[in-house]
């Protein structure tokens, strides 16, 4: 939200920016208390303006600005603050329905100590998922199209879905998969289907 639109390509260039914010903060509470007391309880973090709609489920509802601050930017006001480098295996963000679908699939497992980690049986890099925003952006819309849970993605490197598609149980997706429904009607991937490439419904 703080990145100018002209710089977005550079901002998302992982060869230039190799580290990501895990949104995990470790605070020294006495230091925070001292800082708040010194600043009259105002840290003075930069303001972020996000364009939203009053009802996030209705893109036609009244447009508004959401004003917020990013706690991560506080690293700049604490003397001696630093970053801790953690491996990608400790970072499983869920900010979109694409992230949620991946986490719910067999590409990840829940450990005995309740950590979500990549499935050790998966031999591929992080899965890349692209879901049609018109049908999958909101969680209830996504769940309605995967009523039996996520398909098997353990051997899937990429998944792109275009159009309104629902999934039956026990679907297996492998390799680079693209599923396309160009019609105005909802189409279904049948139960037990195995898809390894492009599938037009």
PDB file of C-alpha atoms in Angstrom:
ATOM      1  CA  UNK A   1       0.000   0.000   0.000  1.00  0.00           C
ATOM      2  CA  UNK A   2       2.962   2.333   0.502  1.00  0.00           C
ATOM      3  CA  UNK A   3       4.482   1.591  -2.897  1.00  0.00           C
ATOM      4  CA  UNK A   4       3.786   4.095  -5.724  1.00  0.00           C
ATOM      5  CA  UNK A   5       2.073   2.422  -8.688  1.00  0.00           C
ATOM      6  CA  UNK A   6       4.970   3.424 -10.985  1.00  0.00           C
ATOM      7  CA  UNK A   7       7.382   1.404  -8.831  1.00  0.00           C
ATOM      8  CA  UNK A   8       5.206  -1.695  -8.396  1.00  0.00           C
ATOM      9  CA  UNK A   9       7.143  -3.819 -10.909  1.00  0.00           C
ATOM     10  CA  UNK A  10      10.430  -3.061  -9.152  1.00  0.00           C
ATOM     11  CA  UNK A  11       8.813  -3.579  -5.752  1.00  0.00           C
ATOM     12  CA  UNK A  12       7.659  -7.078  -6.762  1.00  0.00           C
ATOM     13  CA  UNK A  13      10.985  -8.030  -8.360  1.00  0.00           C
ATOM     14  CA  UNK A  14      12.194 -10.889  -6.146  1.00  0.00           C
ATOM     15  CA  UNK A  15      15.656 -10.761  -7.714  1.00  0.00           C
ATOM     16  CA  UNK A  16      16.002  -7.209  -6.364  1.00  0.00           C
ATOM     17  CA  UNK A  17      14.172  -7.638  -3.060  1.00  0.00           C
ATOM     18  CA  UNK A  18      14.997 -11.064  -1.662  1.00  0.00           C
ATOM     19  CA  UNK A  19      13.511 -10.598   1.776  1.00  0.00           C
ATOM     20  CA  UNK A  20       9.867 -10.259   2.770  1.00  0.00           C
ATOM     21  CA  UNK A  21       8.141  -9.011   5.890  1.00  0.00           C
ATOM     22  CA  UNK A  22       6.696 -11.998   7.755  1.00  0.00           C
ATOM     23  CA  UNK A  23       4.490  -9.681   9.865  1.00  0.00           C
ATOM     24  CA  UNK A  24       6.046 -11.238  12.944  1.00  0.00           C
ATOM     25  CA  UNK A  25       7.156  -8.647  15.498  1.00  0.00           C
ATOM     26  CA  UNK A  26       9.237  -9.148  18.622  1.00  0.00           C
ATOM     27  CA  UNK A  27       8.964  -6.158  20.944  1.00  0.00           C
ATOM     28  CA  UNK A  28      10.967  -5.219  23.987  1.00  0.00           C
ATOM     29  CA  UNK A  29       8.092  -3.959  26.128  1.00  0.00           C
ATOM     30  CA  UNK A  30      10.207  -1.721  28.426  1.00  0.00           C
ATOM     31  CA  UNK A  31      11.681  -0.082  25.308  1.00  0.00           C
ATOM     32  CA  UNK A  32       8.195   0.401  23.837  1.00  0.00           C
ATOM     33  CA  UNK A  33       6.951   1.908  27.099  1.00  0.00           C
ATOM     34  CA  UNK A  34       9.892   4.321  27.225  1.00  0.00           C
ATOM     35  CA  UNK A  35       9.321   5.326  23.593  1.00  0.00           C
ATOM     36  CA  UNK A  36       5.613   5.966  24.157  1.00  0.00           C
ATOM     37  CA  UNK A  37       6.321   8.025  27.262  1.00  0.00           C
ATOM     38  CA  UNK A  38       8.913  10.075  25.389  1.00  0.00           C
ATOM     39  CA  UNK A  39       6.523  10.701  22.475  1.00  0.00           C
ATOM     40  CA  UNK A  40       3.350  11.445  24.444  1.00  0.00           C
ATOM     41  CA  UNK A  41       1.925   8.028  23.460  1.00  0.00           C
ATOM     42  CA  UNK A  42       2.197   8.769  19.720  1.00  0.00           C
ATOM     43  CA  UNK A  43       4.835   6.827  17.821  1.00  0.00           C
ATOM     44  CA  UNK A  44       4.398   8.947  14.691  1.00  0.00           C
ATOM     45  CA  UNK A  45       4.347   6.090  12.201  1.00  0.00           C
ATOM     46  CA  UNK A  46       3.724   6.963   8.538  1.00  0.00           C
ATOM     47  CA  UNK A  47       0.070   7.068   7.519  1.00  0.00           C
ATOM     48  CA  UNK A  48      -1.101   4.636   4.824  1.00  0.00           C
ATOM     49  CA  UNK A  49      -4.181   5.356   2.697  1.00  0.00           C
ATOM     50  CA  UNK A  50      -5.927   2.301   1.244  1.00  0.00           C
ATOM     51  CA  UNK A  51      -8.767   2.620  -1.254  1.00  0.00           C
ATOM     52  CA  UNK A  52     -11.666   0.364  -0.207  1.00  0.00           C
ATOM     53  CA  UNK A  53     -15.424   0.131  -0.483  1.00  0.00           C
ATOM     54  CA  UNK A  54     -17.790   0.355   2.494  1.00  0.00           C
ATOM     55  CA  UNK A  55     -18.852  -3.223   1.815  1.00  0.00           C
ATOM     56  CA  UNK A  56     -15.784  -5.192   0.682  1.00  0.00           C
ATOM     57  CA  UNK A  57     -18.136  -7.830  -0.767  1.00  0.00           C
ATOM     58  CA  UNK A  58     -19.786  -5.258  -3.038  1.00  0.00           C
ATOM     59  CA  UNK A  59     -17.413  -3.449  -5.389  1.00  0.00           C
ATOM     60  CA  UNK A  60     -20.263  -1.081  -6.281  1.00  0.00           C
ATOM     61  CA  UNK A  61     -20.721   0.170  -2.715  1.00  0.00           C
ATOM     62  CA  UNK A  62     -19.504   3.593  -1.604  1.00  0.00           C
ATOM     63  CA  UNK A  63     -15.748   4.061  -2.108  1.00  0.00           C
ATOM     64  CA  UNK A  64     -13.845   5.057   1.036  1.00  0.00           C
ATOM     65  CA  UNK A  65     -10.293   5.480   2.250  1.00  0.00           C
ATOM     66  CA  UNK A  66      -9.029   3.256   5.043  1.00  0.00           C
ATOM     67  CA  UNK A  67      -6.328   5.023   7.063  1.00  0.00           C
ATOM     68  CA  UNK A  68      -3.815   2.849   8.875  1.00  0.00           C
ATOM     69  CA  UNK A  69      -0.230   2.583  10.006  1.00  0.00           C
ATOM     70  CA  UNK A  70       2.163  -0.325   9.565  1.00  0.00           C
ATOM     71  CA  UNK A  71       3.689  -1.520  12.819  1.00  0.00           C
ATOM     72  CA  UNK A  72       6.663  -2.877  10.891  1.00  0.00           C
ATOM     73  CA  UNK A  73       7.695   0.694  10.068  1.00  0.00           C
ATOM     74  CA  UNK A  74       8.425   1.193  13.799  1.00  0.00           C
ATOM     75  CA  UNK A  75      11.784  -0.467  13.150  1.00  0.00           C
ATOM     76  CA  UNK A  76      12.950   2.966  12.031  1.00  0.00           C
ATOM     77  CA  UNK A  77      12.260   4.695  15.344  1.00  0.00           C
ATOM     78  CA  UNK A  78      13.870   2.257  17.776  1.00  0.00           C
ATOM     79  CA  UNK A  79      17.600   2.608  18.332  1.00  0.00           C
ATOM     80  CA  UNK A  80      19.307  -0.725  17.746  1.00  0.00           C
ATOM     81  CA  UNK A  81      16.298  -2.379  16.104  1.00  0.00           C
ATOM     82  CA  UNK A  82      17.059  -5.131  13.636  1.00  0.00           C
ATOM     83  CA  UNK A  83      15.645  -7.857  11.454  1.00  0.00           C
ATOM     84  CA  UNK A  84      15.829 -11.591  11.997  1.00  0.00           C
ATOM     85  CA  UNK A  85      16.268 -13.728   8.923  1.00  0.00           C
ATOM     86  CA  UNK A  86      14.053 -16.816   8.961  1.00  0.00           C
ATOM     87  CA  UNK A  87      13.822 -19.529   6.293  1.00  0.00           C
ATOM     88  CA  UNK A  88      10.947 -19.649   3.818  1.00  0.00           C
ATOM     89  CA  UNK A  89       9.772 -22.824   5.525  1.00  0.00           C
ATOM     90  CA  UNK A  90       8.675 -20.698   8.499  1.00  0.00           C
ATOM     91  CA  UNK A  91       6.647 -18.301   6.391  1.00  0.00           C
ATOM     92  CA  UNK A  92       3.209 -19.399   5.151  1.00  0.00           C
ATOM     93  CA  UNK A  93       1.172 -16.205   4.694  1.00  0.00           C
ATOM     94  CA  UNK A  94      -2.562 -16.272   4.062  1.00  0.00           C
ATOM     95  CA  UNK A  95      -3.632 -12.944   2.610  1.00  0.00           C
ATOM     96  CA  UNK A  96      -5.670 -14.148  -0.363  1.00  0.00           C
ATOM     97  CA  UNK A  97      -7.940 -17.048  -1.228  1.00  0.00           C
ATOM     98  CA  UNK A  98      -5.084 -18.363  -3.383  1.00  0.00           C
ATOM     99  CA  UNK A  99      -2.918 -18.583  -0.257  1.00  0.00           C
ATOM    100  CA  UNK A 100      -5.754 -20.227   1.659  1.00  0.00           C
ATOM    101  CA  UNK A 101      -6.349 -22.852  -1.041  1.00  0.00           C
ATOM    102  CA  UNK A 102      -2.668 -23.790  -1.007  1.00  0.00           C
ATOM    103  CA  UNK A 103      -2.539 -24.038   2.796  1.00  0.00           C
ATOM    104  CA  UNK A 104      -5.650 -26.234   2.857  1.00  0.00           C
ATOM    105  CA  UNK A 105      -4.248 -28.625   0.267  1.00  0.00           C
ATOM    106  CA  UNK A 106      -1.869 -31.543   0.694  1.00  0.00           C
ATOM    107  CA  UNK A 107       0.986 -29.256  -0.377  1.00  0.00           C
ATOM    108  CA  UNK A 108       1.132 -28.372   3.352  1.00  0.00           C
ATOM    109  CA  UNK A 109       0.815 -30.332   6.550  1.00  0.00           C
ATOM    110  CA  UNK A 110       0.005 -29.476  10.162  1.00  0.00           C
ATOM    111  CA  UNK A 111       2.743 -30.699  12.483  1.00  0.00           C
ATOM    112  CA  UNK A 112       2.220 -32.252  15.892  1.00  0.00           C
ATOM    113  CA  UNK A 113       3.153 -28.922  17.464  1.00  0.00           C
ATOM    114  CA  UNK A 114       0.556 -27.092  15.311  1.00  0.00           C
ATOM    115  CA  UNK A 115       2.830 -25.488  12.757  1.00  0.00           C
ATOM    116  CA  UNK A 116       1.793 -25.262   9.099  1.00  0.00           C
ATOM    117  CA  UNK A 117       4.762 -26.327   6.992  1.00  0.00           C
ATOM    118  CA  UNK A 118       5.379 -27.487   3.456  1.00  0.00           C
ATOM    119  CA  UNK A 119       4.675 -31.165   2.919  1.00  0.00           C
ATOM    120  CA  UNK A 120       8.080 -32.903   3.030  1.00  0.00           C
ATOM    121  CA  UNK A 121       6.854 -35.244   0.281  1.00  0.00           C
ATOM    122  CA  UNK A 122       6.494 -32.299  -2.097  1.00  0.00           C
ATOM    123  CA  UNK A 123       9.562 -31.985  -4.353  1.00  0.00           C
ATOM    124  CA  UNK A 124       8.536 -28.753  -6.136  1.00  0.00           C
ATOM    125  CA  UNK A 125       9.049 -25.104  -5.276  1.00  0.00           C
ATOM    126  CA  UNK A 126       6.295 -23.010  -3.705  1.00  0.00           C
ATOM    127  CA  UNK A 127       3.061 -23.449  -5.659  1.00  0.00           C
ATOM    128  CA  UNK A 128       1.822 -20.461  -7.675  1.00  0.00           C
ATOM    129  CA  UNK A 129      -1.977 -20.126  -7.751  1.00  0.00           C
ATOM    130  CA  UNK A 130      -4.098 -17.662  -9.715  1.00  0.00           C
ATOM    131  CA  UNK A 131      -7.867 -17.748  -9.168  1.00  0.00           C
ATOM    132  CA  UNK A 132     -10.383 -15.720 -11.182  1.00  0.00           C
ATOM    133  CA  UNK A 133     -11.187 -12.755  -8.913  1.00  0.00           C
ATOM    134  CA  UNK A 134     -14.755 -12.597 -10.203  1.00  0.00           C
ATOM    135  CA  UNK A 135     -15.525 -15.987  -8.632  1.00  0.00           C
ATOM    136  CA  UNK A 136     -12.907 -16.744  -5.981  1.00  0.00           C
ATOM    137  CA  UNK A 137     -11.857 -13.466  -4.351  1.00  0.00           C
ATOM    138  CA  UNK A 138     -14.103 -13.797  -1.299  1.00  0.00           C
ATOM    139  CA  UNK A 139     -13.720 -16.741   1.048  1.00  0.00           C
ATOM    140  CA  UNK A 140     -17.352 -17.871   0.918  1.00  0.00           C
ATOM    141  CA  UNK A 141     -17.277 -17.787  -2.897  1.00  0.00           C
ATOM    142  CA  UNK A 142     -14.095 -19.857  -2.932  1.00  0.00           C
ATOM    143  CA  UNK A 143     -15.435 -22.378  -0.425  1.00  0.00           C
ATOM    144  CA  UNK A 144     -18.652 -22.771  -2.432  1.00  0.00           C
ATOM    145  CA  UNK A 145     -16.552 -23.832  -5.421  1.00  0.00           C
ATOM    146  CA  UNK A 146     -14.452 -26.290  -3.388  1.00  0.00           C
ATOM    147  CA  UNK A 147     -17.242 -27.881  -1.296  1.00  0.00           C
ATOM    148  CA  UNK A 148     -15.195 -31.035  -0.738  1.00  0.00           C
ATOM    149  CA  UNK A 149     -12.016 -29.201   0.214  1.00  0.00           C
ATOM    150  CA  UNK A 150      -8.934 -28.391  -1.802  1.00  0.00           C
ATOM    151  CA  UNK A 151      -7.858 -30.687  -4.627  1.00  0.00           C
ATOM    152  CA  UNK A 152      -4.555 -32.515  -4.317  1.00  0.00           C
ATOM    153  CA  UNK A 153      -1.792 -30.011  -5.123  1.00  0.00           C
ATOM    154  CA  UNK A 154       1.248 -31.875  -3.828  1.00  0.00           C
ATOM    155  CA  UNK A 155       2.542 -32.407  -7.388  1.00  0.00           C
ATOM    156  CA  UNK A 156       1.175 -29.148  -8.828  1.00  0.00           C
ATOM    157  CA  UNK A 157       3.634 -26.367  -9.612  1.00  0.00           C
ATOM    158  CA  UNK A 158       1.116 -23.878 -11.025  1.00  0.00           C
ATOM    159  CA  UNK A 159      -2.650 -23.557 -10.988  1.00  0.00           C
ATOM    160  CA  UNK A 160      -4.645 -20.958 -12.908  1.00  0.00           C
ATOM    161  CA  UNK A 161      -8.445 -20.994 -12.979  1.00  0.00           C
ATOM    162  CA  UNK A 162     -10.398 -18.734 -15.334  1.00  0.00           C
ATOM    163  CA  UNK A 163     -14.177 -18.604 -15.111  1.00  0.00           C
ATOM    164  CA  UNK A 164     -16.719 -20.153 -12.771  1.00  0.00           C
ATOM    165  CA  UNK A 165     -15.558 -23.676 -11.936  1.00  0.00           C
ATOM    166  CA  UNK A 166     -16.505 -26.000  -9.075  1.00  0.00           C
ATOM    167  CA  UNK A 167     -14.608 -29.081  -7.976  1.00  0.00           C
ATOM    168  CA  UNK A 168     -15.858 -32.513  -7.048  1.00  0.00           C
ATOM    169  CA  UNK A 169     -14.123 -34.672  -4.421  1.00  0.00           C
ATOM    170  CA  UNK A 170     -10.754 -36.376  -4.865  1.00  0.00           C
ATOM    171  CA  UNK A 171      -9.523 -34.166  -7.726  1.00  0.00           C
ATOM    172  CA  UNK A 172      -5.782 -34.360  -8.414  1.00  0.00           C
ATOM    173  CA  UNK A 173      -3.899 -31.524 -10.133  1.00  0.00           C
ATOM    174  CA  UNK A 174      -0.341 -32.157 -11.304  1.00  0.00           C
ATOM    175  CA  UNK A 175       2.287 -30.055 -13.078  1.00  0.00           C
ATOM    176  CA  UNK A 176       1.310 -26.696 -14.601  1.00  0.00           C
ATOM    177  CA  UNK A 177      -2.502 -26.716 -14.679  1.00  0.00           C
ATOM    178  CA  UNK A 178      -4.809 -24.227 -16.346  1.00  0.00           C
ATOM    179  CA  UNK A 179      -8.578 -24.696 -16.077  1.00  0.00           C
ATOM    180  CA  UNK A 180     -10.733 -22.502 -18.301  1.00  0.00           C
ATOM    181  CA  UNK A 181     -14.476 -21.946 -18.428  1.00  0.00           C
ATOM    182  CA  UNK A 182     -15.316 -19.251 -20.951  1.00  0.00           C
ATOM    183  CA  UNK A 183     -19.088 -19.833 -20.752  1.00  0.00           C
ATOM    184  CA  UNK A 184     -21.553 -17.900 -18.619  1.00  0.00           C
ATOM    185  CA  UNK A 185     -22.579 -21.105 -16.843  1.00  0.00           C
ATOM    186  CA  UNK A 186     -20.842 -22.739 -13.924  1.00  0.00           C
ATOM    187  CA  UNK A 187     -18.908 -25.877 -14.892  1.00  0.00           C
ATOM    188  CA  UNK A 188     -17.573 -28.679 -12.711  1.00  0.00           C
ATOM    189  CA  UNK A 189     -14.379 -30.681 -12.535  1.00  0.00           C
ATOM    190  CA  UNK A 190     -15.748 -34.159 -11.944  1.00  0.00           C
ATOM    191  CA  UNK A 191     -14.994 -36.261  -8.894  1.00  0.00           C
ATOM    192  CA  UNK A 192     -11.718 -38.152  -9.111  1.00  0.00           C
ATOM    193  CA  UNK A 193     -10.470 -36.191 -12.133  1.00  0.00           C
ATOM    194  CA  UNK A 194      -6.715 -36.051 -12.724  1.00  0.00           C
ATOM    195  CA  UNK A 195      -5.601 -32.927 -14.623  1.00  0.00           C
ATOM    196  CA  UNK A 196      -2.003 -32.436 -15.730  1.00  0.00           C
ATOM    197  CA  UNK A 197      -2.199 -29.581 -18.253  1.00  0.00           C
ATOM    198  CA  UNK A 198      -4.821 -27.244 -19.726  1.00  0.00           C
ATOM    199  CA  UNK A 199      -8.457 -28.204 -19.281  1.00  0.00           C
ATOM    200  CA  UNK A 200     -11.230 -26.335 -21.087  1.00  0.00           C
ATOM    201  CA  UNK A 201     -14.683 -26.993 -19.658  1.00  0.00           C
TER     202      UNK A 201
END
